[in-house]
Backbone as XML, in Angstrom:
<?xml version="1.0"?>
<chain id="A" units="angstrom">
  <residue number="1" name="GLN">
    <atom name="N" x="-149.111" y="48.356" z="-20.326"/>
    <atom name="CA" x="-148.285" y="48.766" z="-21.442"/>
    <atom name="C" x="-148.686" y="50.154" z="-21.918"/>
  </residue>
  <residue number="2" name="GLY">
    <atom name="N" x="-147.675" y="50.901" z="-22.413"/>
    <atom name="CA" x="-147.923" y="52.258" z="-22.883"/>
    <atom name="C" x="-148.315" y="52.272" z="-24.331"/>
  </residue>
  <residue number="3" name="PRO">
    <atom name="N" x="-148.433" y="53.487" z="-24.881"/>
    <atom name="CA" x="-148.824" y="53.635" z="-26.289"/>
    <atom name="C" x="-147.802" y="53.063" z="-27.270"/>
  </residue>
  <residue number="4" name="LEU">
    <atom name="N" x="-146.525" y="53.005" z="-26.866"/>
    <atom name="CA" x="-145.481" y="52.437" z="-27.712"/>
    <atom name="C" x="-144.803" y="51.305" z="-26.945"/>
  </residue>
  <residue number="5" name="VAL">
    <atom name="N" x="-144.793" y="50.120" z="-27.519"/>
    <atom name="CA" x="-144.222" y="48.950" z="-26.871"/>
    <atom name="C" x="-143.086" y="48.405" z="-27.719"/>
  </residue>
  <residue number="6" name="GLN">
    <atom name="N" x="-141.922" y="48.313" z="-27.121"/>
    <atom name="CA" x="-140.737" y="47.843" z="-27.820"/>
    <atom name="C" x="-140.516" y="46.350" z="-27.600"/>
  </residue>
  <residue number="7" name="SER">
    <atom name="N" x="-139.860" y="45.734" z="-28.573"/>
    <atom name="CA" x="-139.412" y="44.354" z="-28.447"/>
    <atom name="C" x="-138.119" y="44.220" z="-29.235"/>
  </residue>
  <residue number="8" name="GLY">
    <atom name="N" x="-137.424" y="43.113" z="-28.975"/>
    <atom name="CA" x="-136.137" y="42.885" z="-29.612"/>
    <atom name="C" x="-135.011" y="43.274" z="-28.670"/>
  </residue>
  <residue number="9" name="GLY">
    <atom name="N" x="-133.820" y="43.322" z="-29.198"/>
    <atom name="CA" x="-132.660" y="43.634" z="-28.389"/>
    <atom name="C" x="-132.031" y="42.378" z="-27.820"/>
  </residue>
  <residue number="10" name="GLY">
    <atom name="N" x="-130.995" y="42.583" z="-26.991"/>
    <atom name="CA" x="-130.309" y="41.462" z="-26.374"/>
    <atom name="C" x="-128.808" y="41.554" z="-26.539"/>
  </residue>
  <residue number="11" name="LEU">
    <atom name="N" x="-128.170" y="40.409" z="-26.419"/>
    <atom name="CA" x="-126.706" y="40.320" z="-26.495"/>
    <atom name="C" x="-126.306" y="39.721" z="-27.842"/>
  </residue>
  <residue number="12" name="VAL">
    <atom name="N" x="-125.353" y="40.351" z="-28.501"/>
    <atom name="CA" x="-124.892" y="39.866" z="-29.794"/>
    <atom name="C" x="-123.393" y="40.112" z="-29.908"/>
  </residue>
  <residue number="13" name="GLN">
    <atom name="N" x="-122.719" y="39.285" z="-30.671"/>
    <atom name="CA" x="-121.294" y="39.465" z="-30.891"/>
    <atom name="C" x="-121.042" y="40.568" z="-31.922"/>
  </residue>
  <residue number="14" name="PRO">
    <atom name="N" x="-119.876" y="41.171" z="-31.888"/>
    <atom name="CA" x="-119.542" y="42.165" z="-32.916"/>
    <atom name="C" x="-119.694" y="41.576" z="-34.313"/>
  </residue>
  <residue number="15" name="GLY">
    <atom name="N" x="-120.274" y="42.386" z="-35.200"/>
    <atom name="CA" x="-120.553" y="41.926" z="-36.550"/>
    <atom name="C" x="-121.916" y="41.293" z="-36.709"/>
  </residue>
  <residue number="16" name="GLY">
    <atom name="N" x="-122.600" y="41.048" z="-35.608"/>
    <atom name="CA" x="-123.913" y="40.424" z="-35.655"/>
    <atom name="C" x="-125.027" y="41.414" z="-35.944"/>
  </residue>
  <residue number="17" name="SER">
    <atom name="N" x="-126.257" y="40.893" z="-35.927"/>
    <atom name="CA" x="-127.432" y="41.694" z="-36.259"/>
    <atom name="C" x="-128.514" y="41.521" z="-35.208"/>
  </residue>
  <residue number="18" name="LEU">
    <atom name="N" x="-129.310" y="42.559" z="-35.062"/>
    <atom name="CA" x="-130.501" y="42.530" z="-34.222"/>
    <atom name="C" x="-131.577" y="43.384" z="-34.887"/>
  </residue>
  <residue number="19" name="ARG">
    <atom name="N" x="-132.826" y="43.086" z="-34.559"/>
    <atom name="CA" x="-133.921" y="43.920" z="-35.026"/>
    <atom name="C" x="-134.771" y="44.346" z="-33.841"/>
  </residue>
  <residue number="20" name="LEU">
    <atom name="N" x="-134.999" y="45.625" z="-33.756"/>
    <atom name="CA" x="-135.872" y="46.188" z="-32.732"/>
    <atom name="C" x="-137.212" y="46.541" z="-33.364"/>
  </residue>
  <residue number="21" name="SER">
    <atom name="N" x="-138.263" y="46.395" z="-32.570"/>
    <atom name="CA" x="-139.607" y="46.754" z="-33.020"/>
    <atom name="C" x="-140.222" y="47.736" z="-32.040"/>
  </residue>
  <residue number="22" name="CYS">
    <atom name="N" x="-141.051" y="48.613" z="-32.583"/>
    <atom name="CA" x="-141.774" y="49.590" z="-31.768"/>
    <atom name="C" x="-143.208" y="49.589" z="-32.277"/>
  </residue>
  <residue number="23" name="ALA">
    <atom name="N" x="-144.110" y="49.021" z="-31.497"/>
    <atom name="CA" x="-145.496" y="48.839" z="-31.921"/>
    <atom name="C" x="-146.403" y="49.815" z="-31.185"/>
  </residue>
  <residue number="24" name="ALA">
    <atom name="N" x="-147.294" y="50.436" z="-31.942"/>
    <atom name="CA" x="-148.228" y="51.400" z="-31.372"/>
    <atom name="C" x="-149.595" y="50.769" z="-31.165"/>
  </residue>
  <residue number="25" name="SER">
    <atom name="N" x="-150.312" y="51.315" z="-30.198"/>
    <atom name="CA" x="-151.630" y="50.784" z="-29.871"/>
    <atom name="C" x="-152.738" y="51.392" z="-30.724"/>
  </residue>
  <residue number="26" name="GLU">
    <atom name="N" x="-152.396" y="52.453" z="-31.489"/>
    <atom name="CA" x="-153.412" y="53.143" z="-32.294"/>
    <atom name="C" x="-152.900" y="53.356" z="-33.718"/>
  </residue>
  <residue number="27" name="SER">
    <atom name="N" x="-153.793" y="53.272" z="-34.677"/>
    <atom name="CA" x="-153.395" y="53.430" z="-36.076"/>
    <atom name="C" x="-153.035" y="54.883" z="-36.411"/>
  </residue>
  <residue number="28" name="ARG">
    <atom name="N" x="-153.489" y="55.849" z="-35.602"/>
    <atom name="CA" x="-153.119" y="57.243" z="-35.892"/>
    <atom name="C" x="-151.627" y="57.461" z="-35.770"/>
  </residue>
  <residue number="29" name="PHE">
    <atom name="N" x="-150.940" y="56.529" z="-35.120"/>
    <atom name="CA" x="-149.486" y="56.526" z="-35.034"/>
    <atom name="C" x="-148.863" y="56.643" z="-36.422"/>
  </residue>
  <residue number="30" name="ASN">
    <atom name="N" x="-149.529" y="56.069" z="-37.421"/>
    <atom name="CA" x="-148.979" y="56.043" z="-38.771"/>
    <atom name="C" x="-148.934" y="57.435" z="-39.411"/>
  </residue>
  <residue number="31" name="ASN">
    <atom name="N" x="-149.610" y="58.402" z="-38.811"/>
    <atom name="CA" x="-149.610" y="59.766" z="-39.344"/>
    <atom name="C" x="-148.411" y="60.587" z="-38.891"/>
  </residue>
  <residue number="32" name="TYR">
    <atom name="N" x="-147.584" y="59.983" z="-38.048"/>
    <atom name="CA" x="-146.475" y="60.732" z="-37.439"/>
    <atom name="C" x="-145.150" y="60.042" z="-37.686"/>
  </residue>
  <residue number="33" name="GLY">
    <atom name="N" x="-144.087" y="60.829" z="-37.579"/>
    <atom name="CA" x="-142.761" y="60.258" z="-37.648"/>
    <atom name="C" x="-142.383" y="59.577" z="-36.341"/>
  </residue>
  <residue number="34" name="LEU">
    <atom name="N" x="-141.291" y="58.836" z="-36.407"/>
    <atom name="CA" x="-140.790" y="58.168" z="-35.202"/>
    <atom name="C" x="-139.275" y="58.081" z="-35.278"/>
  </residue>
  <residue number="35" name="GLY">
    <atom name="N" x="-138.651" y="58.275" z="-34.138"/>
    <atom name="CA" x="-137.203" y="58.177" z="-34.073"/>
    <atom name="C" x="-136.766" y="57.068" z="-33.133"/>
  </residue>
  <residue number="36" name="TRP">
    <atom name="N" x="-135.640" y="56.471" z="-33.456"/>
    <atom name="CA" x="-134.970" y="55.552" z="-32.528"/>
    <atom name="C" x="-133.808" y="56.309" z="-31.898"/>
  </residue>
  <residue number="37" name="HIS">
    <atom name="N" x="-133.767" y="56.308" z="-30.578"/>
    <atom name="CA" x="-132.732" y="56.980" z="-29.806"/>
    <atom name="C" x="-131.979" y="55.933" z="-29.001"/>
  </residue>
  <residue number="38" name="ARG">
    <atom name="N" x="-130.782" y="56.277" z="-28.569"/>
    <atom name="CA" x="-130.052" y="55.373" z="-27.692"/>
    <atom name="C" x="-129.274" y="56.175" z="-26.654"/>
  </residue>
  <residue number="39" name="GLN">
    <atom name="N" x="-129.055" y="55.521" z="-25.532"/>
    <atom name="CA" x="-128.293" y="56.142" z="-24.463"/>
    <atom name="C" x="-127.358" y="55.124" z="-23.853"/>
  </residue>
  <residue number="40" name="ALA">
    <atom name="N" x="-126.071" y="55.396" z="-23.942"/>
    <atom name="CA" x="-125.055" y="54.555" z="-23.322"/>
    <atom name="C" x="-124.736" y="55.123" z="-21.940"/>
  </residue>
  <residue number="41" name="PRO">
    <atom name="N" x="-124.232" y="54.286" z="-21.038"/>
    <atom name="CA" x="-123.903" y="54.774" z="-19.690"/>
    <atom name="C" x="-122.958" y="55.973" z="-19.742"/>
  </residue>
  <residue number="42" name="GLY">
    <atom name="N" x="-123.319" y="57.023" z="-19.016"/>
    <atom name="CA" x="-122.478" y="58.209" z="-18.952"/>
    <atom name="C" x="-122.551" y="59.114" z="-20.161"/>
  </residue>
  <residue number="43" name="LYS">
    <atom name="N" x="-123.436" y="58.791" z="-21.112"/>
    <atom name="CA" x="-123.545" y="59.601" z="-22.325"/>
    <atom name="C" x="-124.955" y="60.147" z="-22.468"/>
  </residue>
  <residue number="44" name="VAL">
    <atom name="N" x="-125.082" y="61.198" z="-23.272"/>
    <atom name="CA" x="-126.400" y="61.765" z="-23.509"/>
    <atom name="C" x="-127.161" y="60.898" z="-24.507"/>
  </residue>
  <residue number="45" name="ARG">
    <atom name="N" x="-128.492" y="60.964" z="-24.429"/>
    <atom name="CA" x="-129.317" y="60.216" z="-25.358"/>
    <atom name="C" x="-129.187" y="60.846" z="-26.742"/>
  </residue>
  <residue number="46" name="GLU">
    <atom name="N" x="-129.004" y="60.013" z="-27.756"/>
    <atom name="CA" x="-128.832" y="60.516" z="-29.100"/>
    <atom name="C" x="-129.821" y="59.865" z="-30.061"/>
  </residue>
  <residue number="47" name="LEU">
    <atom name="N" x="-130.198" y="60.627" z="-31.083"/>
    <atom name="CA" x="-131.062" y="60.106" z="-32.128"/>
    <atom name="C" x="-130.197" y="59.371" z="-33.143"/>
  </residue>
  <residue number="48" name="VAL">
    <atom name="N" x="-130.553" y="58.119" z="-33.436"/>
    <atom name="CA" x="-129.755" y="57.348" z="-34.388"/>
    <atom name="C" x="-130.465" y="57.164" z="-35.729"/>
  </residue>
  <residue number="49" name="ALA">
    <atom name="N" x="-131.789" y="57.159" z="-35.740"/>
    <atom name="CA" x="-132.520" y="56.973" z="-36.995"/>
    <atom name="C" x="-133.915" y="57.562" z="-36.845"/>
  </residue>
  <residue number="50" name="TYR">
    <atom name="N" x="-134.426" y="58.075" z="-37.964"/>
    <atom name="CA" x="-135.752" y="58.693" z="-37.947"/>
    <atom name="C" x="-136.478" y="58.342" z="-39.234"/>
  </residue>
  <residue number="51" name="ILE">
    <atom name="N" x="-137.781" y="58.069" z="-39.106"/>
    <atom name="CA" x="-138.606" y="57.840" z="-40.282"/>
    <atom name="C" x="-139.842" y="58.706" z="-40.179"/>
  </residue>
  <residue number="52" name="ASP">
    <atom name="N" x="-140.158" y="59.385" z="-41.276"/>
    <atom name="CA" x="-141.305" y="60.264" z="-41.279"/>
    <atom name="C" x="-142.530" y="59.488" z="-41.765"/>
  </residue>
  <residue number="53" name="SER">
    <atom name="N" x="-143.688" y="60.153" z="-41.727"/>
    <atom name="CA" x="-144.922" y="59.489" z="-42.146"/>
    <atom name="C" x="-144.910" y="59.160" z="-43.638"/>
  </residue>
  <residue number="54" name="ASP">
    <atom name="N" x="-144.061" y="59.863" z="-44.408"/>
    <atom name="CA" x="-143.970" y="59.578" z="-45.844"/>
    <atom name="C" x="-142.845" y="58.594" z="-46.151"/>
  </residue>
  <residue number="55" name="ASN">
    <atom name="N" x="-142.307" y="57.969" z="-45.103"/>
    <atom name="CA" x="-141.239" y="56.968" z="-45.192"/>
    <atom name="C" x="-139.868" y="57.543" z="-45.543"/>
  </residue>
  <residue number="56" name="SER">
    <atom name="N" x="-139.717" y="58.861" z="-45.536"/>
    <atom name="CA" x="-138.383" y="59.418" z="-45.684"/>
    <atom name="C" x="-137.597" y="59.140" z="-44.413"/>
  </residue>
  <residue number="57" name="THR">
    <atom name="N" x="-136.297" y="58.923" z="-44.546"/>
    <atom name="CA" x="-135.478" y="58.497" z="-43.413"/>
    <atom name="C" x="-134.205" y="59.338" z="-43.290"/>
  </residue>
  <residue number="58" name="THR">
    <atom name="N" x="-133.708" y="59.429" z="-42.071"/>
    <atom name="CA" x="-132.407" y="60.041" z="-41.810"/>
    <atom name="C" x="-131.695" y="59.189" z="-40.766"/>
  </residue>
  <residue number="59" name="TYR">
    <atom name="N" x="-130.371" y="59.233" z="-40.801"/>
    <atom name="CA" x="-129.538" y="58.423" z="-39.909"/>
    <atom name="C" x="-128.391" y="59.254" z="-39.342"/>
  </residue>
  <residue number="60" name="ALA">
    <atom name="N" x="-127.989" y="58.908" z="-38.145"/>
    <atom name="CA" x="-126.760" y="59.463" z="-37.601"/>
    <atom name="C" x="-125.579" y="58.910" z="-38.388"/>
  </residue>
  <residue number="61" name="ASP">
    <atom name="N" x="-124.546" y="59.701" z="-38.512"/>
    <atom name="CA" x="-123.373" y="59.258" z="-39.275"/>
    <atom name="C" x="-122.790" y="57.961" z="-38.718"/>
  </residue>
  <residue number="62" name="SER">
    <atom name="N" x="-122.893" y="57.777" z="-37.412"/>
    <atom name="CA" x="-122.276" y="56.616" z="-36.764"/>
    <atom name="C" x="-122.949" y="55.295" z="-37.142"/>
  </residue>
  <residue number="63" name="VAL">
    <atom name="N" x="-124.183" y="55.355" z="-37.650"/>
    <atom name="CA" x="-124.902" y="54.113" z="-37.979"/>
    <atom name="C" x="-125.243" y="54.019" z="-39.461"/>
  </residue>
  <residue number="64" name="LYS">
    <atom name="N" x="-124.957" y="55.063" z="-40.214"/>
    <atom name="CA" x="-125.315" y="55.085" z="-41.622"/>
    <atom name="C" x="-124.654" y="53.915" z="-42.349"/>
  </residue>
  <residue number="65" name="GLY">
    <atom name="N" x="-125.457" y="53.202" z="-43.142"/>
    <atom name="CA" x="-124.951" y="52.040" z="-43.865"/>
    <atom name="C" x="-125.023" y="50.743" z="-43.085"/>
  </residue>
  <residue number="66" name="ARG">
    <atom name="N" x="-125.314" y="50.825" z="-41.776"/>
    <atom name="CA" x="-125.419" y="49.620" z="-40.951"/>
    <atom name="C" x="-126.818" y="49.427" z="-40.387"/>
  </residue>
  <residue number="67" name="PHE">
    <atom name="N" x="-127.512" y="50.508" z="-40.099"/>
    <atom name="CA" x="-128.860" y="50.444" z="-39.536"/>
    <atom name="C" x="-129.874" y="50.833" z="-40.611"/>
  </residue>
  <residue number="68" name="THR">
    <atom name="N" x="-131.051" y="50.205" z="-40.539"/>
    <atom name="CA" x="-132.138" y="50.529" z="-41.449"/>
    <atom name="C" x="-133.427" y="50.670" z="-40.660"/>
  </residue>
  <residue number="69" name="ILE">
    <atom name="N" x="-134.072" y="51.819" z="-40.795"/>
    <atom name="CA" x="-135.357" y="52.039" z="-40.148"/>
    <atom name="C" x="-136.458" y="51.867" z="-41.188"/>
  </residue>
  <residue number="70" name="SER">
    <atom name="N" x="-137.555" y="51.238" z="-40.790"/>
    <atom name="CA" x="-138.668" y="51.012" z="-41.705"/>
    <atom name="C" x="-139.954" y="50.959" z="-40.899"/>
  </residue>
  <residue number="71" name="ARG">
    <atom name="N" x="-141.075" y="51.026" z="-41.604"/>
    <atom name="CA" x="-142.355" y="50.943" z="-40.894"/>
    <atom name="C" x="-143.331" y="50.101" z="-41.679"/>
  </residue>
  <residue number="72" name="ASP">
    <atom name="N" x="-144.204" y="49.436" z="-40.934"/>
    <atom name="CA" x="-145.283" y="48.630" z="-41.495"/>
    <atom name="C" x="-146.578" y="49.205" z="-40.946"/>
  </residue>
  <residue number="73" name="ASN">
    <atom name="N" x="-147.240" y="50.019" z="-41.756"/>
    <atom name="CA" x="-148.450" y="50.693" z="-41.267"/>
    <atom name="C" x="-149.585" y="49.721" z="-40.961"/>
  </residue>
  <residue number="74" name="ALA">
    <atom name="N" x="-149.621" y="48.601" z="-41.649"/>
    <atom name="CA" x="-150.671" y="47.610" z="-41.369"/>
    <atom name="C" x="-150.544" y="47.050" z="-39.958"/>
  </residue>
  <residue number="75" name="LYS">
    <atom name="N" x="-149.321" y="47.093" z="-39.409"/>
    <atom name="CA" x="-149.073" y="46.571" z="-38.062"/>
    <atom name="C" x="-148.802" y="47.688" z="-37.060"/>
  </residue>
  <residue number="76" name="ASN">
    <atom name="N" x="-148.910" y="48.944" z="-37.504"/>
    <atom name="CA" x="-148.628" y="50.088" z="-36.613"/>
    <atom name="C" x="-147.261" y="49.931" z="-35.952"/>
  </residue>
  <residue number="77" name="THR">
    <atom name="N" x="-146.278" y="49.520" z="-36.724"/>
    <atom name="CA" x="-144.976" y="49.167" z="-36.155"/>
    <atom name="C" x="-143.846" y="49.792" z="-36.961"/>
  </residue>
  <residue number="78" name="VAL">
    <atom name="N" x="-142.840" y="50.249" z="-36.235"/>
    <atom name="CA" x="-141.596" y="50.719" z="-36.834"/>
    <atom name="C" x="-140.466" y="49.801" z="-36.383"/>
  </residue>
  <residue number="79" name="TYR">
    <atom name="N" x="-139.583" y="49.474" z="-37.311"/>
    <atom name="CA" x="-138.482" y="48.565" z="-37.038"/>
    <atom name="C" x="-137.139" y="49.289" z="-37.140"/>
  </residue>
  <residue number="80" name="LEU">
    <atom name="N" x="-136.165" y="48.770" z="-36.421"/>
    <atom name="CA" x="-134.786" y="49.208" z="-36.600"/>
    <atom name="C" x="-133.948" y="47.954" z="-36.797"/>
  </residue>
  <residue number="81" name="GLN">
    <atom name="N" x="-133.535" y="47.720" z="-38.034"/>
    <atom name="CA" x="-132.652" y="46.601" z="-38.349"/>
    <atom name="C" x="-131.217" y="47.075" z="-38.161"/>
  </residue>
  <residue number="82" name="MET">
    <atom name="N" x="-130.492" y="46.379" z="-37.317"/>
    <atom name="CA" x="-129.119" y="46.764" z="-37.000"/>
    <atom name="C" x="-128.175" y="45.659" z="-37.433"/>
  </residue>
  <residue number="83" name="ASP">
    <atom name="N" x="-127.342" y="45.959" z="-38.397"/>
    <atom name="CA" x="-126.381" y="44.995" z="-38.936"/>
    <atom name="C" x="-124.958" y="45.440" z="-38.644"/>
  </residue>
  <residue number="84" name="ASN">
    <atom name="N" x="-124.041" y="44.485" z="-38.728"/>
    <atom name="CA" x="-122.624" y="44.779" z="-38.501"/>
    <atom name="C" x="-122.433" y="45.575" z="-37.207"/>
  </residue>
  <residue number="85" name="LEU">
    <atom name="N" x="-123.034" y="45.077" z="-36.158"/>
    <atom name="CA" x="-123.007" y="45.793" z="-34.877"/>
    <atom name="C" x="-121.606" y="45.860" z="-34.305"/>
  </residue>
  <residue number="86" name="GLU">
    <atom name="N" x="-121.343" y="46.963" z="-33.636"/>
    <atom name="CA" x="-120.046" y="47.234" z="-33.029"/>
    <atom name="C" x="-120.220" y="47.410" z="-31.524"/>
  </residue>
  <residue number="87" name="PRO">
    <atom name="N" x="-119.155" y="47.170" z="-30.749"/>
    <atom name="CA" x="-119.266" y="47.379" z="-29.295"/>
    <atom name="C" x="-119.756" y="48.786" z="-28.945"/>
  </residue>
  <residue number="88" name="GLU">
    <atom name="N" x="-119.433" y="49.756" z="-29.778"/>
    <atom name="CA" x="-119.852" y="51.143" z="-29.518"/>
    <atom name="C" x="-121.364" y="51.328" z="-29.670"/>
  </residue>
  <residue number="89" name="ASP">
    <atom name="N" x="-122.051" y="50.344" z="-30.229"/>
    <atom name="CA" x="-123.508" y="50.407" z="-30.349"/>
    <atom name="C" x="-124.212" y="49.975" z="-29.071"/>
  </residue>
  <residue number="90" name="THR">
    <atom name="N" x="-123.455" y="49.487" z="-28.108"/>
    <atom name="CA" x="-124.038" y="49.064" z="-26.839"/>
    <atom name="C" x="-124.699" y="50.245" z="-26.149"/>
  </residue>
  <residue number="91" name="ALA">
    <atom name="N" x="-125.983" y="50.094" z="-25.850"/>
    <atom name="CA" x="-126.763" y="51.177" z="-25.255"/>
    <atom name="C" x="-128.172" y="50.668" z="-24.985"/>
  </residue>
  <residue number="92" name="ARG">
    <atom name="N" x="-128.941" y="51.485" z="-24.301"/>
    <atom name="CA" x="-130.370" y="51.227" z="-24.176"/>
    <atom name="C" x="-131.041" y="52.021" z="-25.295"/>
  </residue>
  <residue number="93" name="TYR">
    <atom name="N" x="-131.870" y="51.356" z="-26.055"/>
    <atom name="CA" x="-132.511" y="51.953" z="-27.210"/>
    <atom name="C" x="-133.972" y="52.251" z="-26.897"/>
  </residue>
  <residue number="94" name="TYR">
    <atom name="N" x="-134.406" y="53.433" z="-27.346"/>
    <atom name="CA" x="-135.772" y="53.890" z="-27.121"/>
    <atom name="C" x="-136.381" y="54.353" z="-28.441"/>
  </residue>
  <residue number="95" name="CYS">
    <atom name="N" x="-137.654" y="54.054" z="-28.641"/>
    <atom name="CA" x="-138.364" y="54.685" z="-29.751"/>
    <atom name="C" x="-139.181" y="55.846" z="-29.188"/>
  </residue>
  <residue number="96" name="LYS">
    <atom name="N" x="-139.384" y="56.844" z="-30.020"/>
    <atom name="CA" x="-140.178" y="57.999" z="-29.617"/>
    <atom name="C" x="-140.967" y="58.511" z="-30.805"/>
  </residue>
  <residue number="97" name="GLY">
    <atom name="N" x="-142.273" y="58.648" z="-30.603"/>
    <atom name="CA" x="-143.123" y="59.213" z="-31.631"/>
    <atom name="C" x="-142.987" y="60.720" z="-31.683"/>
  </residue>
  <residue number="98" name="ARG">
    <atom name="N" x="-143.618" y="61.320" z="-32.672"/>
    <atom name="CA" x="-143.563" y="62.770" z="-32.863"/>
    <atom name="C" x="-144.962" y="63.362" z="-32.861"/>
  </residue>
  <residue number="99" name="GLY">
    <atom name="N" x="-145.026" y="64.672" z="-32.762"/>
    <atom name="CA" x="-146.301" y="65.370" z="-32.797"/>
    <atom name="C" x="-147.224" y="64.928" z="-31.686"/>
  </residue>
  <residue number="100" name="ASP">
    <atom name="N" x="-148.491" y="64.714" z="-32.012"/>
    <atom name="CA" x="-149.477" y="64.303" z="-31.018"/>
    <atom name="C" x="-149.258" y="62.881" z="-30.524"/>
  </residue>
  <residue number="101" name="PHE">
    <atom name="N" x="-148.311" y="62.169" z="-31.121"/>
    <atom name="CA" x="-147.979" y="60.813" z="-30.667"/>
    <atom name="C" x="-146.570" y="60.814" z="-30.101"/>
  </residue>
  <residue number="102" name="GLY">
    <atom name="N" x="-146.248" y="61.835" z="-29.318"/>
    <atom name="CA" x="-144.892" y="62.025" z="-28.812"/>
    <atom name="C" x="-144.550" y="61.215" z="-27.580"/>
  </residue>
  <residue number="103" name="TYR">
    <atom name="N" x="-144.821" y="59.941" z="-27.617"/>
    <atom name="CA" x="-144.545" y="59.069" z="-26.471"/>
    <atom name="C" x="-143.200" y="58.362" z="-26.650"/>
  </residue>
  <residue number="104" name="TRP">
    <atom name="N" x="-142.642" y="57.963" z="-25.502"/>
    <atom name="CA" x="-141.439" y="57.136" z="-25.488"/>
    <atom name="C" x="-141.829" y="55.675" z="-25.303"/>
  </residue>
  <residue number="105" name="GLY">
    <atom name="N" x="-141.081" y="54.787" z="-25.970"/>
    <atom name="CA" x="-141.175" y="53.376" z="-25.645"/>
    <atom name="C" x="-140.473" y="53.107" z="-24.325"/>
  </residue>
  <residue number="106" name="GLN">
    <atom name="N" x="-140.593" y="51.881" z="-23.844"/>
    <atom name="CA" x="-140.063" y="51.559" z="-22.524"/>
    <atom name="C" x="-138.556" y="51.336" z="-22.523"/>
  </residue>
  <residue number="107" name="GLY">
    <atom name="N" x="-137.957" y="51.224" z="-23.689"/>
    <atom name="CA" x="-136.525" y="51.001" z="-23.775"/>
    <atom name="C" x="-136.187" y="49.523" z="-23.829"/>
  </residue>
  <residue number="108" name="THR">
    <atom name="N" x="-135.088" y="49.220" z="-24.526"/>
    <atom name="CA" x="-134.610" y="47.843" z="-24.592"/>
    <atom name="C" x="-133.085" y="47.873" z="-24.681"/>
  </residue>
  <residue number="109" name="GLN">
    <atom name="N" x="-132.438" y="46.949" z="-24.004"/>
    <atom name="CA" x="-130.985" y="46.933" z="-23.948"/>
    <atom name="C" x="-130.404" y="46.190" z="-25.147"/>
  </residue>
  <residue number="110" name="VAL">
    <atom name="N" x="-129.399" y="46.787" z="-25.745"/>
    <atom name="CA" x="-128.609" y="46.151" z="-26.798"/>
    <atom name="C" x="-127.157" y="46.125" z="-26.311"/>
  </residue>
  <residue number="111" name="THR">
    <atom name="N" x="-126.596" y="44.936" z="-26.242"/>
    <atom name="CA" x="-125.213" y="44.774" z="-25.815"/>
    <atom name="C" x="-124.440" y="44.039" z="-26.894"/>
  </residue>
  <residue number="112" name="VAL">
    <atom name="N" x="-123.366" y="44.674" z="-27.343"/>
    <atom name="CA" x="-122.522" y="44.082" z="-28.383"/>
    <atom name="C" x="-121.179" y="43.745" z="-27.741"/>
  </residue>
  <residue number="113" name="SER">
    <atom name="N" x="-120.925" y="42.463" z="-27.598"/>
    <atom name="CA" x="-119.722" y="42.039" z="-26.896"/>
    <atom name="C" x="-119.363" y="40.626" z="-27.304"/>
  </residue>
  <residue number="114" name="SER">
    <atom name="N" x="-118.058" y="40.347" z="-27.321"/>
    <atom name="CA" x="-117.599" y="39.000" z="-27.607"/>
    <atom name="C" x="-117.397" y="38.224" z="-26.302"/>
  </residue>
</chain>
């Protein structure tokens, strides 16, 4: 396993919810921001949510109001709660640290389909 290990994801119906986790192997991870990115087939990878070390957050317009990024420093983990999922959210999701912790997670598939 790498420095960032993802869990969560899977198949969900439109309107459903999923939670992704990105766990780090070192506590220094908490000193850096982290972004959740996604890549759909035939499309470029895009940043959907970002959380800084001070817990400030930003979201892509396409997910604003539906996705929530948060972090639990005691667990060295960042979460992406995804609610009211749409078929357009179908993609492989990756977490990526920043600065000296600029690693990618291994990716996890999210499929939204009825």
